[in-house]
PDB file of C-alpha atoms in Angstrom:
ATOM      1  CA  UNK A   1      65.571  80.989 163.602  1.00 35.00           C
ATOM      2  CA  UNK A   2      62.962  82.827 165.471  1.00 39.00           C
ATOM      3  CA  UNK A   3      64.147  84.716 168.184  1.00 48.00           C
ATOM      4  CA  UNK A   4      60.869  85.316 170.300  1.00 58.00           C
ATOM      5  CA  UNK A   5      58.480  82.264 170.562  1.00 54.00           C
ATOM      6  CA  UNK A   6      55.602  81.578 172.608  1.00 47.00           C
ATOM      7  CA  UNK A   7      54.878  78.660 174.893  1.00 49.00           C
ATOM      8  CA  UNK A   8      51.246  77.831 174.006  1.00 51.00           C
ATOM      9  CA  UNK A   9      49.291  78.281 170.848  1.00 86.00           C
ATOM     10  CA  UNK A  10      46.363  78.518 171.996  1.00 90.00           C
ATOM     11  CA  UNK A  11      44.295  79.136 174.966  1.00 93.00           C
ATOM     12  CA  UNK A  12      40.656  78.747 176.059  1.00 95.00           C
ATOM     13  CA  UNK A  13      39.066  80.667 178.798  1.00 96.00           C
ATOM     14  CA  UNK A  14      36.546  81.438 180.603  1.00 97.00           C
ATOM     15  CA  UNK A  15      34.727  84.650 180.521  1.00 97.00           C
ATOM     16  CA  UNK A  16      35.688  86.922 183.598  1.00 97.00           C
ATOM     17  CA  UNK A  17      38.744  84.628 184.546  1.00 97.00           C
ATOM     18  CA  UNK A  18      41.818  86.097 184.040  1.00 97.00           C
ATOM     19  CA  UNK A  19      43.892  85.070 180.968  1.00 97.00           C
ATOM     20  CA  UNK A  20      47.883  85.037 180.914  1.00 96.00           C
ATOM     21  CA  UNK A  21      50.003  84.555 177.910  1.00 96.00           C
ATOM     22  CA  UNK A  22      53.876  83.467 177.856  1.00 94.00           C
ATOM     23  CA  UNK A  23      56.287  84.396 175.437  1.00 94.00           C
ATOM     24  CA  UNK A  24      60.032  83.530 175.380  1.00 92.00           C
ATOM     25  CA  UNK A  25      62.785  85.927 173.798  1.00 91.00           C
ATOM     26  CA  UNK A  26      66.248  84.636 173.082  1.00 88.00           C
ATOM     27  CA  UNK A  27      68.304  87.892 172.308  1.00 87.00           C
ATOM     28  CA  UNK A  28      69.981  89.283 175.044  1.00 87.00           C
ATOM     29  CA  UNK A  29      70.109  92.678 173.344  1.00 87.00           C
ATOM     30  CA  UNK A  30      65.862  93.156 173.355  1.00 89.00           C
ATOM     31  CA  UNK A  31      65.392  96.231 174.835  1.00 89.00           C
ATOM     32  CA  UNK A  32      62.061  97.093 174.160  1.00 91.00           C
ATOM     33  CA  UNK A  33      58.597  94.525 173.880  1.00 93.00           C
ATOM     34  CA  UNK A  34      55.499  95.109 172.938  1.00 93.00           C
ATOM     35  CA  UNK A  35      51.883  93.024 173.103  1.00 95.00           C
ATOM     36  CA  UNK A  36      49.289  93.091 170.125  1.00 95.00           C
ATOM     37  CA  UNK A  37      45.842  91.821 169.592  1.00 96.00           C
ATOM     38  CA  UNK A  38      44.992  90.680 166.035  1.00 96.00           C
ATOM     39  CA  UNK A  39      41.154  90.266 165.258  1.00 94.00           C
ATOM     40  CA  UNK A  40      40.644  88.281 162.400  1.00 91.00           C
ATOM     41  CA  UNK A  41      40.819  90.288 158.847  1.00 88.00           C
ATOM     42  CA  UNK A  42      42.285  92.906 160.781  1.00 91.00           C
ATOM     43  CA  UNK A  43      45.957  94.383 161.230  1.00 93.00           C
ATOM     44  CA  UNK A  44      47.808  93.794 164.826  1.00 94.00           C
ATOM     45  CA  UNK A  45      46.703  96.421 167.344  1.00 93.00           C
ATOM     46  CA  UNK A  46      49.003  97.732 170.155  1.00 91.00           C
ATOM     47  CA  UNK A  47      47.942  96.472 173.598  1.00 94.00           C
ATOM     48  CA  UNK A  48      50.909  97.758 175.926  1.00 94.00           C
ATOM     49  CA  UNK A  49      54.728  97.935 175.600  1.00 93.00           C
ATOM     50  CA  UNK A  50      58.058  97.927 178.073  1.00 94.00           C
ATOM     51  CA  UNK A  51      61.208  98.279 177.926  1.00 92.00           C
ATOM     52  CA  UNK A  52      63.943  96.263 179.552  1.00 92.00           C
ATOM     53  CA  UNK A  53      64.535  99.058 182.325  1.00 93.00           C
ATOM     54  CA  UNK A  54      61.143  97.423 183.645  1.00 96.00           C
ATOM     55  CA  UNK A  55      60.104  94.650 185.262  1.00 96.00           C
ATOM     56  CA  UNK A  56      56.590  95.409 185.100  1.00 98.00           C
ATOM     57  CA  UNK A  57      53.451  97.703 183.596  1.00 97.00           C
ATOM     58  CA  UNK A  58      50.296  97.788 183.739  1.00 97.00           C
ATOM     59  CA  UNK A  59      47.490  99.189 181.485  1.00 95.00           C
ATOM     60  CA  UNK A  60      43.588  99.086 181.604  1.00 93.00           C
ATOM     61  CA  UNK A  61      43.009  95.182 182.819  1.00 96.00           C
ATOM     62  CA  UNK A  62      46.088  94.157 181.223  1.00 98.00           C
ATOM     63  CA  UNK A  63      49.389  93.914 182.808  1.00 98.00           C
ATOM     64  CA  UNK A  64      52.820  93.158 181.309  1.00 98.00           C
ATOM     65  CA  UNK A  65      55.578  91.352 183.064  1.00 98.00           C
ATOM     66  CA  UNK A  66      59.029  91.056 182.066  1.00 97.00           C
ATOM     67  CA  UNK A  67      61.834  88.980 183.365  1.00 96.00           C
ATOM     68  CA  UNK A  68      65.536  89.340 181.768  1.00 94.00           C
ATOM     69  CA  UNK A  69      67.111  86.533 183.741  1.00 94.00           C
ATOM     70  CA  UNK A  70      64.915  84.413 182.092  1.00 95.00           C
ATOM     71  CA  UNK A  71      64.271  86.150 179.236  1.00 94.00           C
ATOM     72  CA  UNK A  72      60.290  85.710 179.245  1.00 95.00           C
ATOM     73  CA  UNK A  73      57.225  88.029 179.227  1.00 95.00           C
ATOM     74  CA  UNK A  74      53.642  88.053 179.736  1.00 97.00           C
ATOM     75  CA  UNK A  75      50.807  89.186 179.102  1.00 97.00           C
ATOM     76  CA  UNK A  76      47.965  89.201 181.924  1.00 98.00           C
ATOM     77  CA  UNK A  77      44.266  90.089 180.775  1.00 98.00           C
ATOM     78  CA  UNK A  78      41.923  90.210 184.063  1.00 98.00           C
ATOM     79  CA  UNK A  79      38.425  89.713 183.806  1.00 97.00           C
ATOM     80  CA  UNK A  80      38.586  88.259 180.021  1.00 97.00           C
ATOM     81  CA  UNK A  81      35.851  89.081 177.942  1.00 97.00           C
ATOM     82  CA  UNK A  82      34.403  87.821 174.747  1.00 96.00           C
ATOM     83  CA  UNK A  83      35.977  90.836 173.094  1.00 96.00           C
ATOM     84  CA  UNK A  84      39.317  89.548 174.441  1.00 97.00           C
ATOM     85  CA  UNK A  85      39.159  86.417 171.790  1.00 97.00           C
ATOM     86  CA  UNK A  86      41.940  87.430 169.162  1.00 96.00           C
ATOM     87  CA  UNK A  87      45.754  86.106 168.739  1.00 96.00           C
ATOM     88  CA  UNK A  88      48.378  87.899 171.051  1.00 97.00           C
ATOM     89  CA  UNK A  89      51.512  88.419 169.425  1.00 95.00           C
ATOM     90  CA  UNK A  90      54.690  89.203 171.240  1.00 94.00           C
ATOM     91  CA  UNK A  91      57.495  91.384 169.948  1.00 93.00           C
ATOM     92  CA  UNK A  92      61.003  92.668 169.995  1.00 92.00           C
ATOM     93  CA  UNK A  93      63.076  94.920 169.096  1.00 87.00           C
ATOM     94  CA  UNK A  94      66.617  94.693 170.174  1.00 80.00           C
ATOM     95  CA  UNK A  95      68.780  98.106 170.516  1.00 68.00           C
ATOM     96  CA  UNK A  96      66.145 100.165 170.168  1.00 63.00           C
ATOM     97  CA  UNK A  97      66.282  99.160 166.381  1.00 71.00           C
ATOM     98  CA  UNK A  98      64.032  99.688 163.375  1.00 76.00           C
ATOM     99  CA  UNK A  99      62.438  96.295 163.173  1.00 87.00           C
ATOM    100  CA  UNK A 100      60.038  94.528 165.273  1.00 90.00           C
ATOM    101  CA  UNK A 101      60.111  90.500 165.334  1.00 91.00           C
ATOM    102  CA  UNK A 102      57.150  88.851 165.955  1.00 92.00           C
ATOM    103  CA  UNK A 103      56.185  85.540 167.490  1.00 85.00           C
ATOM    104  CA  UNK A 104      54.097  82.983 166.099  1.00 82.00           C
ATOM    105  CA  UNK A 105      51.142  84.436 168.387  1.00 92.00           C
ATOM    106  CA  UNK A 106      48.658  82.518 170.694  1.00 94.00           C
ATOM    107  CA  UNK A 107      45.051  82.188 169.783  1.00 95.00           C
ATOM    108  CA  UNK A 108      42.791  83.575 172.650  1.00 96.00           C
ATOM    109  CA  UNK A 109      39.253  81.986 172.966  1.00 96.00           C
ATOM    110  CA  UNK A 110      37.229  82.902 175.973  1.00 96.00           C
ATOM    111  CA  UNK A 111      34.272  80.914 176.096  1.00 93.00           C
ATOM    112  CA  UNK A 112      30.959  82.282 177.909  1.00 89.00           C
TER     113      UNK A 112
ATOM    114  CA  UNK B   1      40.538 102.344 163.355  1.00 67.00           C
ATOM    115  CA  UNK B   2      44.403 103.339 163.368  1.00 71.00           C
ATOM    116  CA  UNK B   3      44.258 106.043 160.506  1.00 89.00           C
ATOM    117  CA  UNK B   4      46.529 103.796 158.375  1.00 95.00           C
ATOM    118  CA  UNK B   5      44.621 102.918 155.119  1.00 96.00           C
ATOM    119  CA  UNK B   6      46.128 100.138 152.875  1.00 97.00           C
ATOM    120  CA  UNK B   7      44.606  99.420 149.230  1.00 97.00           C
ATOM    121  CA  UNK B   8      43.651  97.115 147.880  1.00 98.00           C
ATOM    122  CA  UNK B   9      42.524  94.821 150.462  1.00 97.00           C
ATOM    123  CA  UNK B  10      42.431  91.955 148.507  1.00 97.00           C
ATOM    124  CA  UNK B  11      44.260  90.599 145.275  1.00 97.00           C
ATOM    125  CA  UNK B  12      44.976  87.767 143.299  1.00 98.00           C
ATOM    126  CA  UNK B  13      48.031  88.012 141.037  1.00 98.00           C
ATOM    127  CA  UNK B  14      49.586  84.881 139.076  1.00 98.00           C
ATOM    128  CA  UNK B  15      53.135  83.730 139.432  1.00 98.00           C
ATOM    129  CA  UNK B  16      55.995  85.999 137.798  1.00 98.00           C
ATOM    130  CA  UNK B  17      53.365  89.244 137.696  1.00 98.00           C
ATOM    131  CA  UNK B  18      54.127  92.295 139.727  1.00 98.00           C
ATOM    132  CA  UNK B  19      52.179  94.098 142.281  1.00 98.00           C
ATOM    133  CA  UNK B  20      52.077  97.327 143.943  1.00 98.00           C
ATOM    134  CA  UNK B  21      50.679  97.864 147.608  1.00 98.00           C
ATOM    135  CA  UNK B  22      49.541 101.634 148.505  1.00 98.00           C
ATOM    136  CA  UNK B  23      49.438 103.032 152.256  1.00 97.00           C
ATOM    137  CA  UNK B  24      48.321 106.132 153.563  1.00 96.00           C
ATOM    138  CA  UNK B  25      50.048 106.675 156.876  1.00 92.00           C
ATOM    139  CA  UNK B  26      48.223 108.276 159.756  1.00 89.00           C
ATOM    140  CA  UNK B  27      48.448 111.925 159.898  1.00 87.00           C
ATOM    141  CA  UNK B  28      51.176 113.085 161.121  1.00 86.00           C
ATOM    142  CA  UNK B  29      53.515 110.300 160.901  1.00 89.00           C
ATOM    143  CA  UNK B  30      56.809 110.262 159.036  1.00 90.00           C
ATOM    144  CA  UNK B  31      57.664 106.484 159.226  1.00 91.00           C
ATOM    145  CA  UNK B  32      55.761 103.304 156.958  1.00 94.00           C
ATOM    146  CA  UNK B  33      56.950 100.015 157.537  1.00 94.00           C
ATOM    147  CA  UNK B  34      56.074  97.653 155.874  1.00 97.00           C
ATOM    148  CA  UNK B  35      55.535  93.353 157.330  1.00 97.00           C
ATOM    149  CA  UNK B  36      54.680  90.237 155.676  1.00 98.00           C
ATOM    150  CA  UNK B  37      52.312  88.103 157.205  1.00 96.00           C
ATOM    151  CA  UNK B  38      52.152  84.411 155.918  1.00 93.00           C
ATOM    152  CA  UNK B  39      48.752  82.288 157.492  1.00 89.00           C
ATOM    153  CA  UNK B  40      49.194  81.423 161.052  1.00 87.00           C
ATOM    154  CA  UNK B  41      52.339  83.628 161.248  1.00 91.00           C
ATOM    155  CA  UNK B  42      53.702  86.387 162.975  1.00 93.00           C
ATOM    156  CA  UNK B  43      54.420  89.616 160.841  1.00 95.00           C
ATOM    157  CA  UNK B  44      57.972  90.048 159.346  1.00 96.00           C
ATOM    158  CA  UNK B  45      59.747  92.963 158.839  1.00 95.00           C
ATOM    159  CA  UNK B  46      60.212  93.964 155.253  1.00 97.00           C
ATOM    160  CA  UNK B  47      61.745  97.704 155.120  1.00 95.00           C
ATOM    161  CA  UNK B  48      61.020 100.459 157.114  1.00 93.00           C
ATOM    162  CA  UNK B  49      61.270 104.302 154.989  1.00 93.00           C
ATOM    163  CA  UNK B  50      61.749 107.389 157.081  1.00 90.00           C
ATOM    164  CA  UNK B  51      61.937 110.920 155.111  1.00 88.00           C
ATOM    165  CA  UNK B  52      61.534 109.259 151.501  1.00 91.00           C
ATOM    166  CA  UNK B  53      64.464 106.735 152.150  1.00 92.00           C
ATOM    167  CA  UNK B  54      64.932 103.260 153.168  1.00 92.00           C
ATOM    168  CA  UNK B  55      66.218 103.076 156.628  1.00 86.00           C
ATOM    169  CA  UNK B  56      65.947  99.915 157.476  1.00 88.00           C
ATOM    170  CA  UNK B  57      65.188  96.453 155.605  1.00 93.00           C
ATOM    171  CA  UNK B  58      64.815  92.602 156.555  1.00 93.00           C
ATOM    172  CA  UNK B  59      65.485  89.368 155.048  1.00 95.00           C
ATOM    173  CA  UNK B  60      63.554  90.015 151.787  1.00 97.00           C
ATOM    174  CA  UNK B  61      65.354  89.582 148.535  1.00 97.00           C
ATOM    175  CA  UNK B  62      65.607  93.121 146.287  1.00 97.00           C
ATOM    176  CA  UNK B  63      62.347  92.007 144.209  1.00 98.00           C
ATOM    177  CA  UNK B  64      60.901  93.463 147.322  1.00 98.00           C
ATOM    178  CA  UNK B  65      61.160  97.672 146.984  1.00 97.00           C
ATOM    179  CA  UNK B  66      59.382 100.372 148.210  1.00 97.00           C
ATOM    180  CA  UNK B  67      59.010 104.134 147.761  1.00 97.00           C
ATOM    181  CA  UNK B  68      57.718 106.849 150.475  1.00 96.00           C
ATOM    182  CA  UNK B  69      56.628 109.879 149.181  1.00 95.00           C
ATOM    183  CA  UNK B  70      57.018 113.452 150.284  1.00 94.00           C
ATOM    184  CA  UNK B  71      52.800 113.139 151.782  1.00 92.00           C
ATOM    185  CA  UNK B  72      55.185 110.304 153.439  1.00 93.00           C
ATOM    186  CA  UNK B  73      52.427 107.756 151.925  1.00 95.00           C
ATOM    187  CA  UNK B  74      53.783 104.961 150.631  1.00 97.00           C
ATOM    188  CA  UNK B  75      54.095 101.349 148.202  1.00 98.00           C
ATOM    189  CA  UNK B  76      55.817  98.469 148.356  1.00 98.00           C
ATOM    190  CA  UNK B  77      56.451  96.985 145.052  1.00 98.00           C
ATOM    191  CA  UNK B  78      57.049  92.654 144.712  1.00 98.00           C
ATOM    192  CA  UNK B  79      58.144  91.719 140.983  1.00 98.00           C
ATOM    193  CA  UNK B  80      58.498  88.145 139.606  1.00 98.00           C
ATOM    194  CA  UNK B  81      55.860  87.141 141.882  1.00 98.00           C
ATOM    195  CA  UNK B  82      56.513  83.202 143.754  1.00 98.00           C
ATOM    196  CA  UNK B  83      53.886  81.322 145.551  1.00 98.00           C
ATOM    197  CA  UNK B  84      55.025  81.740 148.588  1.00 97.00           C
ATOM    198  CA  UNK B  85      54.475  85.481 148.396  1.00 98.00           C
ATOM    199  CA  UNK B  86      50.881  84.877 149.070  1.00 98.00           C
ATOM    200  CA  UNK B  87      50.529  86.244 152.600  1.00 97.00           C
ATOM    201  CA  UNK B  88      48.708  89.540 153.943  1.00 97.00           C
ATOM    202  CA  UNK B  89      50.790  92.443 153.387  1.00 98.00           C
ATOM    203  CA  UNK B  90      50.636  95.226 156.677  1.00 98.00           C
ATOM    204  CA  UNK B  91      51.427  98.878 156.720  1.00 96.00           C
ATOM    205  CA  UNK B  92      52.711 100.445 159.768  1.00 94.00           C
ATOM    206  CA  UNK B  93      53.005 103.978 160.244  1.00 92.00           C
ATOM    207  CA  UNK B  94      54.840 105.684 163.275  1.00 88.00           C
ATOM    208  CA  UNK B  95      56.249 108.945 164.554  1.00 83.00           C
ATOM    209  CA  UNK B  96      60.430 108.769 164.076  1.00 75.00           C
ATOM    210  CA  UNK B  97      62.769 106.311 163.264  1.00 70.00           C
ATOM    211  CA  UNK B  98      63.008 102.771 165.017  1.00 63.00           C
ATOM    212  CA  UNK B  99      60.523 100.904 166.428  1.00 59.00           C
ATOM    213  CA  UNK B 100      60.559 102.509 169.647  1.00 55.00           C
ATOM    214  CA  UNK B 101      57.341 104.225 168.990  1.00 58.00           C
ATOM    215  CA  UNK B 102      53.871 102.732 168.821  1.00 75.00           C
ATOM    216  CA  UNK B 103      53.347 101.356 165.642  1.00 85.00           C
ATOM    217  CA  UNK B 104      49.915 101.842 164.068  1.00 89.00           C
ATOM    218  CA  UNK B 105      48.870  99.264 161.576  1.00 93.00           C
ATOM    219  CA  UNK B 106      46.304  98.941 158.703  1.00 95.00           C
ATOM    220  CA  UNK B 107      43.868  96.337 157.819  1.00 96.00           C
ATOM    221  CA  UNK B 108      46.413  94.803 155.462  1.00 97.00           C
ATOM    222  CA  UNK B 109      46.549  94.265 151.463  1.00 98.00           C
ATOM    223  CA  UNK B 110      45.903  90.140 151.319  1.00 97.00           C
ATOM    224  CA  UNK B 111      47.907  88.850 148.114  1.00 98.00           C
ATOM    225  CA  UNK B 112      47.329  85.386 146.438  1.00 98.00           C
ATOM    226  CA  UNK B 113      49.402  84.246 143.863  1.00 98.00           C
ATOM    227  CA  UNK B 114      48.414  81.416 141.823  1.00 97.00           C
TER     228      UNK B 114
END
């Protein structure tokens, strides 16, 4: 089964409030996550990364937290834009290793 | 744009035909890997080729191969085609081994198979 899921598939905001998406990981062994933003026809696109040393980044408007107890991560966007309407995929990689897994991803829709 | 070109964007193949994917990494980058993206799915991993050889691979039967080459482009080759191959094929290209690195994607190779 899937190791990384996320709570909601989609989301609807409004423009200029700030957006946050959940994701759950089950493998005790991730050391390293990453965010992308898919636009539609397009391929993923890196949005910001941690690793499990972390507990927190932050990037230009977004911000990633990460919380091992739990093993759960989000993504923060502040002042969502219509730009900002994409899916958000999480992802894994446990050990450092050669593959990422990928959630299912949650569909972003900021409405004006 | 990432740098990472992928041809042909968009193909329709019929069941038990083979098909061969093409990506041009970004410059600079010694690592392709290579995801399969089914509709209103996350990408999975395929293989991953560092330095002309496989270094990594995911649940994908052996119909699924690949080849890097020394320009450290690369294909990805699916024989005996199945229906439930039709998904949008992604390129990644990236700078080492592992996934550690930023990956950079390409716009994808979308396969139907009818």
């Amino acid at each position: 089964g899937e190791s990384v899921g996320l709570h909601l598939p989609t989301l609807s905001v409004q423009e200029g409030d700030n957006s946050i998406i959940n994701c759950a990981y089950s493998n005790s062994a991730s050391d390293y996550f990453i965010w992308y933003k898919q636009e539609s026809g397009k391929g993923p696109q890196f949005i910001i990364d941690i690793r499990s040393n972390m507990d927190k980044r932050q990037g230009q408007r977004v911000t990633v937290l990460l919380n091992k107890t739990v093993k759960h991560l989000s993504l923060q966007i502040a002042a969502t834009q219509p730009g900002d309407s994409a899916v958000y995929f999480c992802a894994e990689t446990p050990n450092s290793g050669y593959a990422l897994n990928f959630g299912k991803g949650t569909s972003l829709l900021v409405t004006p | 744009e990432t740098g990472v070109t992928q041809s042909p964007t968009h193909l329709i193949k019929t069941r038990g035909q083979q098909v061969t994917l093409r990506c041009s990494s970004q410059s600079g980058h010694n690592t392709v890997s290579w995801y399969q993206q089914a509709l209103g799915q996350g990408p999975q991993f395929i293989f991953q080729y560092y330095r002309e050889e496989e270094n990594g691979r995911g649940n994908f039967p052996p119909r699924f191969s690949g080849l890097q080459f020394p320009n450290y482009s690369s294909e990805l080759n699916v024989n005996a085609l199945e229906l439930d191959d039709s998904a949008l094929y992604l390129c990644a290209s990236s700078l080492g081994q592992g996934a550690g690195g930023e990956l950079f994607f390409g716009e994808g190779s979308r396969l139907t198979v009818l």
